[in-house]
Amino acid sequence: MDTRDLKVFVAVYETKSITRAAKDQFLSPQGCSKIIQKIEAELGTSLFARNHFGVKPTPQGDALYRRAQMVIRLLEGVKDEVEAARALKYTLTIASTQGVSEYLSLAFVRDFAESHPHISPRIMESPDAIAKQRTLDNVAEIGVLGGPVDLSVFHAVPFTSHRPCLVVNEANPLARKAAIDYADLDCQPLAMVSREFASHHLVVNRLANAGAHVDIVMEATELDLCHRLAEQGDAIAVSFDFAAWGGRRAHTVIRPFADRSFVWETFIVRKAGADLSPQAQEFCDFALAWVADHRADLFQWPGA
């Protein structure tokens, strides 16, 4: 006996007719009768008395009717709850250094949504210090941070590797060079991301260690503002491959550093000692695989 059988029984009980109940349940009268006979055989009792007017419930039929209604409501309620739970999405909060969304683009979001419809990623972009603190405070379950990463407080997995580059106005003499040496930037007006970002210190330290005098005329929270200054010829923008090529501006050229060992790495991190939810693990696995599959499109230097 299952829910379907009980619904047929209830229909017969309420209509007092095998024929009408069969029609309501989209069955033949013979099929409806067989289900009633099956229930009676399982219970070992007669549920209806047959007469030429239809059927009349027995006391046992009355008792089953009261229980059947309760069971049907209970099982349908369970089914509704299961369906509702299936429809609910797990909100996965991710703290990220700014710029990551430029390459975790609409294509990434679309592909992830298609393969993981039960997970809704919420990416909060901010300067590195804020993204780190959000991850440590469990505001975000995972983070995407620029290196280096403090492994005493984070568990980290390498995610992406980017080449710093320069966006130069085409009238600037440096635009004629195929690659830029650190010494070329000595006392040059530079525009770069603000010191709130780890990538800022990566660039400044590399230039200073090479002996170049670093003259920063603008710090910005968005690289596009730096690119705009380069377009106007007011500064050389220190940028990164994905941002420079993705938002290329008129009257500018993009030049790599001659030092090919100069890279900026990002990491997927979680608080040390913290366990990932299954949903967070699914996101990490997908993100790592997706970036690996699309690396040539996202990060390859044109012509390289």
PDB file of C-alpha atoms in Angstrom:
ATOM      1  CA  MET A   1       0.000   0.000   0.000  1.00  0.00           C
ATOM      2  CA  ASP A   2       1.394   3.394  -0.983  1.00  0.00           C
ATOM      3  CA  THR A   3       0.222   6.999  -1.176  1.00  0.00           C
ATOM      4  CA  ARG A   4      -1.346   6.391  -4.573  1.00  0.00           C
ATOM      5  CA  ASP A   5      -3.377   3.467  -3.201  1.00  0.00           C
ATOM      6  CA  LEU A   6      -4.568   5.550  -0.253  1.00  0.00           C
ATOM      7  CA  LYS A   7      -5.670   8.373  -2.563  1.00  0.00           C
ATOM      8  CA  VAL A   8      -7.740   5.887  -4.574  1.00  0.00           C
ATOM      9  CA  PHE A   9      -9.288   4.562  -1.356  1.00  0.00           C
ATOM     10  CA  VAL A  10     -10.157   8.105  -0.203  1.00  0.00           C
ATOM     11  CA  ALA A  11     -11.727   8.870  -3.589  1.00  0.00           C
ATOM     12  CA  VAL A  12     -13.922   5.748  -3.381  1.00  0.00           C
ATOM     13  CA  TYR A  13     -14.855   6.532   0.220  1.00  0.00           C
ATOM     14  CA  GLU A  14     -15.849  10.133  -0.559  1.00  0.00           C
ATOM     15  CA  THR A  15     -17.737   9.449  -3.815  1.00  0.00           C
ATOM     16  CA  LYS A  16     -19.270   6.154  -2.645  1.00  0.00           C
ATOM     17  CA  SER A  17     -18.711   4.991  -6.206  1.00  0.00           C
ATOM     18  CA  ILE A  18     -16.004   2.925  -7.885  1.00  0.00           C
ATOM     19  CA  THR A  19     -16.884   4.453 -11.259  1.00  0.00           C
ATOM     20  CA  ARG A  20     -16.701   8.103 -10.143  1.00  0.00           C
ATOM     21  CA  ALA A  21     -13.556   7.488  -8.086  1.00  0.00           C
ATOM     22  CA  ALA A  22     -11.894   5.784 -11.050  1.00  0.00           C
ATOM     23  CA  LYS A  23     -12.669   8.787 -13.242  1.00  0.00           C
ATOM     24  CA  ASP A  24     -11.309  11.223 -10.645  1.00  0.00           C
ATOM     25  CA  GLN A  25      -8.097   9.200 -10.329  1.00  0.00           C
ATOM     26  CA  PHE A  26      -7.688   8.633 -14.083  1.00  0.00           C
ATOM     27  CA  LEU A  27      -8.152   4.879 -13.728  1.00  0.00           C
ATOM     28  CA  SER A  28     -10.429   2.305 -15.245  1.00  0.00           C
ATOM     29  CA  PRO A  29     -13.156   0.978 -12.912  1.00  0.00           C
ATOM     30  CA  GLN A  30     -11.414  -2.401 -13.013  1.00  0.00           C
ATOM     31  CA  GLY A  31      -8.098  -0.825 -12.005  1.00  0.00           C
ATOM     32  CA  CYS A  32      -9.765   1.065  -9.173  1.00  0.00           C
ATOM     33  CA  SER A  33     -11.445  -2.122  -7.900  1.00  0.00           C
ATOM     34  CA  LYS A  34      -8.131  -4.000  -7.956  1.00  0.00           C
ATOM     35  CA  ILE A  35      -6.491  -1.340  -5.765  1.00  0.00           C
ATOM     36  CA  ILE A  36      -9.316  -1.542  -3.202  1.00  0.00           C
ATOM     37  CA  GLN A  37      -9.065  -5.340  -3.220  1.00  0.00           C
ATOM     38  CA  LYS A  38      -5.294  -5.074  -2.742  1.00  0.00           C
ATOM     39  CA  ILE A  39      -5.712  -2.830   0.323  1.00  0.00           C
ATOM     40  CA  GLU A  40      -8.380  -5.119   1.775  1.00  0.00           C
ATOM     41  CA  ALA A  41      -6.090  -8.113   1.284  1.00  0.00           C
ATOM     42  CA  GLU A  42      -3.204  -6.348   3.031  1.00  0.00           C
ATOM     43  CA  LEU A  43      -5.387  -5.343   5.988  1.00  0.00           C
ATOM     44  CA  GLY A  44      -7.319  -8.611   6.070  1.00  0.00           C
ATOM     45  CA  THR A  45     -10.679  -6.889   6.281  1.00  0.00           C
ATOM     46  CA  SER A  46     -13.485  -5.564   4.121  1.00  0.00           C
ATOM     47  CA  LEU A  47     -13.520  -1.794   3.658  1.00  0.00           C
ATOM     48  CA  PHE A  48     -16.711  -1.414   1.624  1.00  0.00           C
ATOM     49  CA  ALA A  49     -20.039  -3.181   1.315  1.00  0.00           C
ATOM     50  CA  ARG A  50     -21.119  -3.348  -2.323  1.00  0.00           C
ATOM     51  CA  ASN A  51     -24.714  -2.750  -3.425  1.00  0.00           C
ATOM     52  CA  HIS A  52     -26.495  -1.703  -6.614  1.00  0.00           C
ATOM     53  CA  PHE A  53     -26.286   1.978  -5.547  1.00  0.00           C
ATOM     54  CA  GLY A  54     -22.483   1.861  -5.249  1.00  0.00           C
ATOM     55  CA  VAL A  55     -20.405   1.139  -2.142  1.00  0.00           C
ATOM     56  CA  LYS A  56     -20.891   1.837   1.546  1.00  0.00           C
ATOM     57  CA  PRO A  57     -17.924   2.064   3.945  1.00  0.00           C
ATOM     58  CA  THR A  58     -17.674  -0.516   6.703  1.00  0.00           C
ATOM     59  CA  PRO A  59     -16.569   0.529  10.219  1.00  0.00           C
ATOM     60  CA  GLN A  60     -13.084  -0.609   9.206  1.00  0.00           C
ATOM     61  CA  GLY A  61     -13.350   1.629   6.131  1.00  0.00           C
ATOM     62  CA  ASP A  62     -14.343   4.569   8.354  1.00  0.00           C
ATOM     63  CA  ALA A  63     -11.293   3.971  10.553  1.00  0.00           C
ATOM     64  CA  LEU A  64      -8.921   3.726   7.588  1.00  0.00           C
ATOM     65  CA  TYR A  65     -10.362   6.907   6.060  1.00  0.00           C
ATOM     66  CA  ARG A  66      -9.479   8.922   9.160  1.00  0.00           C
ATOM     67  CA  ARG A  67      -5.928   7.548   9.151  1.00  0.00           C
ATOM     68  CA  ALA A  68      -5.511   7.735   5.388  1.00  0.00           C
ATOM     69  CA  GLN A  69      -6.163  11.464   5.319  1.00  0.00           C
ATOM     70  CA  MET A  70      -3.521  12.016   7.996  1.00  0.00           C
ATOM     71  CA  VAL A  71      -0.975   9.827   6.209  1.00  0.00           C
ATOM     72  CA  ILE A  72      -1.542  11.516   2.835  1.00  0.00           C
ATOM     73  CA  ARG A  73      -1.168  14.996   4.352  1.00  0.00           C
ATOM     74  CA  LEU A  74       1.973  13.895   6.189  1.00  0.00           C
ATOM     75  CA  LEU A  75       3.626  12.339   3.137  1.00  0.00           C
ATOM     76  CA  GLU A  76       2.716  15.239   0.863  1.00  0.00           C
ATOM     77  CA  GLY A  77       4.083  17.635   3.470  1.00  0.00           C
ATOM     78  CA  VAL A  78       7.348  15.697   3.548  1.00  0.00           C
ATOM     79  CA  LYS A  79       7.515  15.802  -0.239  1.00  0.00           C
ATOM     80  CA  ASP A  80       6.909  19.558  -0.256  1.00  0.00           C
ATOM     81  CA  GLU A  81       9.625  20.099   2.350  1.00  0.00           C
ATOM     82  CA  VAL A  82      12.102  18.018   0.366  1.00  0.00           C
ATOM     83  CA  GLU A  83      11.307  19.945  -2.819  1.00  0.00           C
ATOM     84  CA  ALA A  84      11.622  23.253  -0.975  1.00  0.00           C
ATOM     85  CA  ALA A  85      14.974  22.222   0.473  1.00  0.00           C
ATOM     86  CA  ARG A  86      16.136  21.204  -2.983  1.00  0.00           C
ATOM     87  CA  ALA A  87      15.115  24.597  -4.346  1.00  0.00           C
ATOM     88  CA  LEU A  88      17.035  26.492  -1.659  1.00  0.00           C
ATOM     89  CA  LYS A  89      20.482  27.693  -2.660  1.00  0.00           C
ATOM     90  CA  TYR A  90      23.494  27.644  -0.389  1.00  0.00           C
ATOM     91  CA  THR A  91      24.949  31.139  -0.208  1.00  0.00           C
ATOM     92  CA  LEU A  92      28.735  30.876  -0.290  1.00  0.00           C
ATOM     93  CA  THR A  93      30.436  34.080   0.843  1.00  0.00           C
ATOM     94  CA  ILE A  94      33.868  34.743  -0.664  1.00  0.00           C
ATOM     95  CA  ALA A  95      36.168  37.586   0.381  1.00  0.00           C
ATOM     96  CA  SER A  96      38.298  38.676  -2.542  1.00  0.00           C
ATOM     97  CA  THR A  97      40.966  41.208  -3.301  1.00  0.00           C
ATOM     98  CA  GLN A  98      39.739  43.650  -5.918  1.00  0.00           C
ATOM     99  CA  GLY A  99      40.342  42.740  -9.531  1.00  0.00           C
ATOM    100  CA  VAL A 100      39.544  39.045  -9.264  1.00  0.00           C
ATOM    101  CA  SER A 101      36.070  39.572 -10.729  1.00  0.00           C
ATOM    102  CA  GLU A 102      37.710  40.908 -13.886  1.00  0.00           C
ATOM    103  CA  TYR A 103      38.798  37.393 -14.831  1.00  0.00           C
ATOM    104  CA  LEU A 104      36.186  35.423 -12.889  1.00  0.00           C
ATOM    105  CA  SER A 105      33.889  36.914 -15.474  1.00  0.00           C
ATOM    106  CA  LEU A 106      30.331  36.387 -16.634  1.00  0.00           C
ATOM    107  CA  ALA A 107      31.496  33.228 -18.408  1.00  0.00           C
ATOM    108  CA  PHE A 108      32.741  31.811 -15.092  1.00  0.00           C
ATOM    109  CA  VAL A 109      29.525  32.766 -13.290  1.00  0.00           C
ATOM    110  CA  ARG A 110      27.398  31.236 -16.068  1.00  0.00           C
ATOM    111  CA  ASP A 111      29.362  27.986 -16.165  1.00  0.00           C
ATOM    112  CA  PHE A 112      29.318  27.636 -12.377  1.00  0.00           C
ATOM    113  CA  ALA A 113      25.578  28.334 -12.164  1.00  0.00           C
ATOM    114  CA  GLU A 114      24.851  25.713 -14.822  1.00  0.00           C
ATOM    115  CA  SER A 115      26.864  22.997 -13.101  1.00  0.00           C
ATOM    116  CA  HIS A 116      26.115  23.996  -9.477  1.00  0.00           C
ATOM    117  CA  PRO A 117      22.582  25.446  -9.394  1.00  0.00           C
ATOM    118  CA  HIS A 118      22.335  24.754  -5.650  1.00  0.00           C
ATOM    119  CA  ILE A 119      25.155  27.178  -4.774  1.00  0.00           C
ATOM    120  CA  SER A 120      24.954  30.965  -4.950  1.00  0.00           C
ATOM    121  CA  PRO A 121      28.428  32.572  -4.677  1.00  0.00           C
ATOM    122  CA  ARG A 122      28.552  36.010  -3.051  1.00  0.00           C
ATOM    123  CA  ILE A 123      31.898  37.631  -3.841  1.00  0.00           C
ATOM    124  CA  MET A 124      32.829  40.633  -1.684  1.00  0.00           C
ATOM    125  CA  GLU A 125      35.701  42.572  -3.257  1.00  0.00           C
ATOM    126  CA  SER A 126      37.802  44.833  -1.061  1.00  0.00           C
ATOM    127  CA  PRO A 127      41.405  45.784  -0.319  1.00  0.00           C
ATOM    128  CA  ASP A 128      43.555  42.852   0.803  1.00  0.00           C
ATOM    129  CA  ALA A 129      43.548  43.719   4.512  1.00  0.00           C
ATOM    130  CA  ILE A 130      39.749  43.768   4.645  1.00  0.00           C
ATOM    131  CA  ALA A 131      39.447  40.557   2.622  1.00  0.00           C
ATOM    132  CA  LYS A 132      41.911  38.852   4.971  1.00  0.00           C
ATOM    133  CA  GLN A 133      40.037  39.989   8.065  1.00  0.00           C
ATOM    134  CA  ARG A 134      36.683  38.905   6.660  1.00  0.00           C
ATOM    135  CA  THR A 135      38.089  35.427   6.141  1.00  0.00           C
ATOM    136  CA  LEU A 136      39.674  35.287   9.593  1.00  0.00           C
ATOM    137  CA  ASP A 137      36.457  36.540  11.225  1.00  0.00           C
ATOM    138  CA  ASN A 138      34.401  33.882   9.381  1.00  0.00           C
ATOM    139  CA  VAL A 139      32.402  36.576   7.611  1.00  0.00           C
ATOM    140  CA  ALA A 140      33.559  34.792   4.463  1.00  0.00           C
ATOM    141  CA  GLU A 141      34.076  31.053   4.266  1.00  0.00           C
ATOM    142  CA  ILE A 142      36.915  31.354   1.769  1.00  0.00           C
ATOM    143  CA  GLY A 143      39.063  34.156   0.406  1.00  0.00           C
ATOM    144  CA  VAL A 144      40.924  34.943  -2.798  1.00  0.00           C
ATOM    145  CA  LEU A 145      44.002  36.906  -1.756  1.00  0.00           C
ATOM    146  CA  GLY A 146      47.112  38.252  -3.387  1.00  0.00           C
ATOM    147  CA  GLY A 147      50.382  36.762  -2.236  1.00  0.00           C
ATOM    148  CA  PRO A 148      52.371  36.418  -0.176  1.00  0.00           C
ATOM    149  CA  VAL A 149      49.975  34.682   2.235  1.00  0.00           C
ATOM    150  CA  ASP A 150      50.618  34.247   5.957  1.00  0.00           C
ATOM    151  CA  LEU A 151      50.521  30.457   6.294  1.00  0.00           C
ATOM    152  CA  SER A 152      50.414  30.692  10.086  1.00  0.00           C
ATOM    153  CA  VAL A 153      46.797  31.881   9.891  1.00  0.00           C
ATOM    154  CA  PHE A 154      45.655  30.625   6.473  1.00  0.00           C
ATOM    155  CA  HIS A 155      45.567  27.397   4.543  1.00  0.00           C
ATOM    156  CA  ALA A 156      46.329  28.462   0.959  1.00  0.00           C
ATOM    157  CA  VAL A 157      46.098  26.874  -2.486  1.00  0.00           C
ATOM    158  CA  PRO A 158      47.753  28.598  -5.492  1.00  0.00           C
ATOM    159  CA  PHE A 159      45.077  29.986  -7.787  1.00  0.00           C
ATOM    160  CA  THR A 160      46.367  32.319 -10.518  1.00  0.00           C
ATOM    161  CA  SER A 161      49.628  33.889 -11.601  1.00  0.00           C
ATOM    162  CA  HIS A 162      49.721  37.263 -13.372  1.00  0.00           C
ATOM    163  CA  ARG A 163      52.361  39.334 -15.122  1.00  0.00           C
ATOM    164  CA  PRO A 164      52.655  42.959 -14.040  1.00  0.00           C
ATOM    165  CA  CYS A 165      52.847  45.303 -17.007  1.00  0.00           C
ATOM    166  CA  LEU A 166      52.802  48.968 -17.955  1.00  0.00           C
ATOM    167  CA  VAL A 167      50.170  50.946 -19.807  1.00  0.00           C
ATOM    168  CA  VAL A 168      52.008  53.740 -21.602  1.00  0.00           C
ATOM    169  CA  ASN A 169      50.773  56.606 -23.737  1.00  0.00           C
ATOM    170  CA  GLU A 170      51.837  55.992 -27.326  1.00  0.00           C
ATOM    171  CA  ALA A 171      53.666  59.349 -27.377  1.00  0.00           C
ATOM    172  CA  ASN A 172      55.874  58.369 -24.431  1.00  0.00           C
ATOM    173  CA  PRO A 173      59.406  57.293 -25.491  1.00  0.00           C
ATOM    174  CA  LEU A 174      58.978  54.087 -23.456  1.00  0.00           C
ATOM    175  CA  ALA A 175      56.225  53.054 -25.874  1.00  0.00           C
ATOM    176  CA  ARG A 176      58.947  52.311 -28.430  1.00  0.00           C
ATOM    177  CA  LYS A 177      60.517  49.652 -26.216  1.00  0.00           C
ATOM    178  CA  ALA A 178      59.401  46.020 -26.481  1.00  0.00           C
ATOM    179  CA  ALA A 179      59.893  45.473 -22.738  1.00  0.00           C
ATOM    180  CA  ILE A 180      60.561  47.804 -19.820  1.00  0.00           C
ATOM    181  CA  ASP A 181      63.503  47.587 -17.430  1.00  0.00           C
ATOM    182  CA  TYR A 182      63.126  48.697 -13.826  1.00  0.00           C
ATOM    183  CA  ALA A 183      65.680  51.454 -14.438  1.00  0.00           C
ATOM    184  CA  ASP A 184      63.432  52.882 -17.167  1.00  0.00           C
ATOM    185  CA  LEU A 185      60.936  53.855 -14.472  1.00  0.00           C
ATOM    186  CA  ASP A 186      63.385  55.830 -12.351  1.00  0.00           C
ATOM    187  CA  CYS A 187      61.656  59.129 -11.433  1.00  0.00           C
ATOM    188  CA  GLN A 188      58.859  58.459 -13.918  1.00  0.00           C
ATOM    189  CA  PRO A 189      55.326  59.537 -12.856  1.00  0.00           C
ATOM    190  CA  LEU A 190      53.485  56.328 -11.979  1.00  0.00           C
ATOM    191  CA  ALA A 191      49.834  55.532 -11.344  1.00  0.00           C
ATOM    192  CA  MET A 192      49.034  52.282  -9.518  1.00  0.00           C
ATOM    193  CA  VAL A 193      46.631  50.635  -7.123  1.00  0.00           C
ATOM    194  CA  SER A 194      46.653  52.020  -3.613  1.00  0.00           C
ATOM    195  CA  ARG A 195      48.862  50.797  -0.805  1.00  0.00           C
ATOM    196  CA  GLU A 196      45.858  48.971   0.679  1.00  0.00           C
ATOM    197  CA  PHE A 197      46.565  46.236  -1.863  1.00  0.00           C
ATOM    198  CA  ALA A 198      49.351  43.670  -1.615  1.00  0.00           C
ATOM    199  CA  SER A 199      50.114  44.148  -5.313  1.00  0.00           C
ATOM    200  CA  HIS A 200      51.051  47.802  -4.635  1.00  0.00           C
ATOM    201  CA  HIS A 201      53.833  46.782  -2.261  1.00  0.00           C
ATOM    202  CA  LEU A 202      54.937  44.013  -4.609  1.00  0.00           C
ATOM    203  CA  VAL A 203      55.588  46.583  -7.355  1.00  0.00           C
ATOM    204  CA  VAL A 204      57.083  49.298  -5.137  1.00  0.00           C
ATOM    205  CA  ASN A 205      59.463  46.885  -3.416  1.00  0.00           C
ATOM    206  CA  ARG A 206      60.592  45.381  -6.720  1.00  0.00           C
ATOM    207  CA  LEU A 207      61.359  48.824  -8.187  1.00  0.00           C
ATOM    208  CA  ALA A 208      63.061  50.079  -5.036  1.00  0.00           C
ATOM    209  CA  ASN A 209      65.208  46.958  -4.743  1.00  0.00           C
ATOM    210  CA  ALA A 210      66.314  47.517  -8.331  1.00  0.00           C
ATOM    211  CA  GLY A 211      67.458  51.019  -7.394  1.00  0.00           C
ATOM    212  CA  ALA A 212      64.693  52.973  -9.133  1.00  0.00           C
ATOM    213  CA  HIS A 213      63.280  56.082  -7.473  1.00  0.00           C
ATOM    214  CA  VAL A 214      59.526  55.470  -7.265  1.00  0.00           C
ATOM    215  CA  ASP A 215      57.453  58.569  -8.046  1.00  0.00           C
ATOM    216  CA  ILE A 216      53.773  57.743  -7.505  1.00  0.00           C
ATOM    217  CA  VAL A 217      51.500  60.541  -8.700  1.00  0.00           C
ATOM    218  CA  MET A 218      48.231  58.667  -8.134  1.00  0.00           C
ATOM    219  CA  GLU A 219      47.020  55.707  -6.105  1.00  0.00           C
ATOM    220  CA  ALA A 220      43.617  54.309  -7.049  1.00  0.00           C
ATOM    221  CA  THR A 221      41.285  51.550  -5.937  1.00  0.00           C
ATOM    222  CA  GLU A 222      40.595  50.620  -9.573  1.00  0.00           C
ATOM    223  CA  LEU A 223      43.193  49.996 -12.250  1.00  0.00           C
ATOM    224  CA  ASP A 224      40.959  51.561 -14.890  1.00  0.00           C
ATOM    225  CA  LEU A 225      41.591  54.972 -13.307  1.00  0.00           C
ATOM    226  CA  CYS A 226      45.316  54.392 -13.711  1.00  0.00           C
ATOM    227  CA  HIS A 227      44.803  53.400 -17.345  1.00  0.00           C
ATOM    228  CA  ARG A 228      42.853  56.609 -17.920  1.00  0.00           C
ATOM    229  CA  LEU A 229      45.744  58.681 -16.609  1.00  0.00           C
ATOM    230  CA  ALA A 230      48.053  56.868 -19.035  1.00  0.00           C
ATOM    231  CA  GLU A 231      45.639  57.579 -21.875  1.00  0.00           C
ATOM    232  CA  GLN A 232      45.825  61.277 -21.026  1.00  0.00           C
ATOM    233  CA  GLY A 233      49.633  61.123 -20.986  1.00  0.00           C
ATOM    234  CA  ASP A 234      49.831  62.227 -17.348  1.00  0.00           C
ATOM    235  CA  ALA A 235      51.420  59.054 -15.954  1.00  0.00           C
ATOM    236  CA  ILE A 236      52.575  55.527 -16.701  1.00  0.00           C
ATOM    237  CA  ALA A 237      50.083  53.030 -15.310  1.00  0.00           C
ATOM    238  CA  VAL A 238      51.438  49.995 -13.486  1.00  0.00           C
ATOM    239  CA  SER A 239      48.887  47.285 -14.223  1.00  0.00           C
ATOM    240  CA  PHE A 240      48.458  43.538 -14.662  1.00  0.00           C
ATOM    241  CA  ASP A 241      47.920  41.428 -17.756  1.00  0.00           C
ATOM    242  CA  PHE A 242      44.229  40.616 -17.284  1.00  0.00           C
ATOM    243  CA  ALA A 243      43.268  44.220 -16.467  1.00  0.00           C
ATOM    244  CA  ALA A 244      45.422  45.911 -19.101  1.00  0.00           C
ATOM    245  CA  TRP A 245      44.327  43.746 -22.020  1.00  0.00           C
ATOM    246  CA  GLY A 246      40.745  43.476 -20.803  1.00  0.00           C
ATOM    247  CA  GLY A 247      40.276  47.253 -20.580  1.00  0.00           C
ATOM    248  CA  ARG A 248      42.666  48.570 -23.198  1.00  0.00           C
ATOM    249  CA  ARG A 249      42.370  52.314 -23.856  1.00  0.00           C
ATOM    250  CA  ALA A 250      42.939  54.362 -26.978  1.00  0.00           C
ATOM    251  CA  HIS A 251      46.336  55.961 -27.607  1.00  0.00           C
ATOM    252  CA  THR A 252      48.101  53.589 -25.231  1.00  0.00           C
ATOM    253  CA  VAL A 253      50.370  50.582 -25.595  1.00  0.00           C
ATOM    254  CA  ILE A 254      50.880  47.728 -23.145  1.00  0.00           C
ATOM    255  CA  ARG A 255      54.425  46.726 -22.349  1.00  0.00           C
ATOM    256  CA  PRO A 256      55.696  43.866 -20.176  1.00  0.00           C
ATOM    257  CA  PHE A 257      58.555  44.122 -17.729  1.00  0.00           C
ATOM    258  CA  ALA A 258      61.787  42.723 -19.111  1.00  0.00           C
ATOM    259  CA  ASP A 259      62.134  40.666 -15.920  1.00  0.00           C
ATOM    260  CA  ARG A 260      59.891  37.679 -16.685  1.00  0.00           C
ATOM    261  CA  SER A 261      60.273  36.383 -13.130  1.00  0.00           C
ATOM    262  CA  PHE A 262      58.196  39.340 -11.931  1.00  0.00           C
ATOM    263  CA  VAL A 263      54.764  37.825 -11.237  1.00  0.00           C
ATOM    264  CA  TRP A 264      51.821  38.426  -8.927  1.00  0.00           C
ATOM    265  CA  GLU A 265      50.164  35.322  -7.528  1.00  0.00           C
ATOM    266  CA  THR A 266      46.745  34.876  -5.979  1.00  0.00           C
ATOM    267  CA  PHE A 267      45.621  32.128  -3.626  1.00  0.00           C
ATOM    268  CA  ILE A 268      42.357  30.573  -2.531  1.00  0.00           C
ATOM    269  CA  VAL A 269      42.518  30.585   1.261  1.00  0.00           C
ATOM    270  CA  ARG A 270      40.586  29.513   4.295  1.00  0.00           C
ATOM    271  CA  LYS A 271      41.217  30.177   7.949  1.00  0.00           C
ATOM    272  CA  ALA A 272      43.806  27.760   9.336  1.00  0.00           C
ATOM    273  CA  GLY A 273      42.100  24.875  11.111  1.00  0.00           C
ATOM    274  CA  ALA A 274      38.695  25.639   9.577  1.00  0.00           C
ATOM    275  CA  ASP A 275      36.815  22.962   7.670  1.00  0.00           C
ATOM    276  CA  LEU A 276      35.283  23.755   4.309  1.00  0.00           C
ATOM    277  CA  SER A 277      31.618  23.093   3.716  1.00  0.00           C
ATOM    278  CA  PRO A 278      30.920  20.687   0.840  1.00  0.00           C
ATOM    279  CA  GLN A 279      29.634  23.674  -1.146  1.00  0.00           C
ATOM    280  CA  ALA A 280      32.832  25.671  -0.583  1.00  0.00           C
ATOM    281  CA  GLN A 281      34.899  22.668  -1.645  1.00  0.00           C
ATOM    282  CA  GLU A 282      32.807  22.345  -4.801  1.00  0.00           C
ATOM    283  CA  PHE A 283      33.430  26.014  -5.598  1.00  0.00           C
ATOM    284  CA  CYS A 284      37.183  25.702  -5.025  1.00  0.00           C
ATOM    285  CA  ASP A 285      37.447  22.595  -7.188  1.00  0.00           C
ATOM    286  CA  PHE A 286      35.416  24.219  -9.956  1.00  0.00           C
ATOM    287  CA  ALA A 287      37.329  27.527  -9.835  1.00  0.00           C
ATOM    288  CA  LEU A 288      40.726  25.823 -10.005  1.00  0.00           C
ATOM    289  CA  ALA A 289      39.654  23.612 -12.904  1.00  0.00           C
ATOM    290  CA  TRP A 290      37.918  26.457 -14.763  1.00  0.00           C
ATOM    291  CA  VAL A 291      40.897  28.798 -14.542  1.00  0.00           C
ATOM    292  CA  ALA A 292      43.232  25.999 -15.650  1.00  0.00           C
ATOM    293  CA  ASP A 293      41.012  25.290 -18.665  1.00  0.00           C
ATOM    294  CA  HIS A 294      40.773  28.986 -19.619  1.00  0.00           C
ATOM    295  CA  ARG A 295      44.283  30.097 -18.690  1.00  0.00           C
ATOM    296  CA  ALA A 296      45.347  30.679 -22.293  1.00  0.00           C
ATOM    297  CA  ASP A 297      42.370  32.967 -22.896  1.00  0.00           C
ATOM    298  CA  LEU A 298      42.656  34.821 -19.605  1.00  0.00           C
ATOM    299  CA  PHE A 299      46.335  35.329 -18.915  1.00  0.00           C
ATOM    300  CA  GLN A 300      48.460  34.556 -21.960  1.00  0.00           C
ATOM    301  CA  TRP A 301      50.397  37.586 -23.103  1.00  0.00           C
ATOM    302  CA  PRO A 302      49.317  38.348 -26.686  1.00  0.00           C
ATOM    303  CA  GLY A 303      52.046  37.270 -29.056  1.00  0.00           C
ATOM    304  CA  ALA A 304      53.836  35.271 -26.363  1.00  0.00           C
TER     305      ALA A 304
END
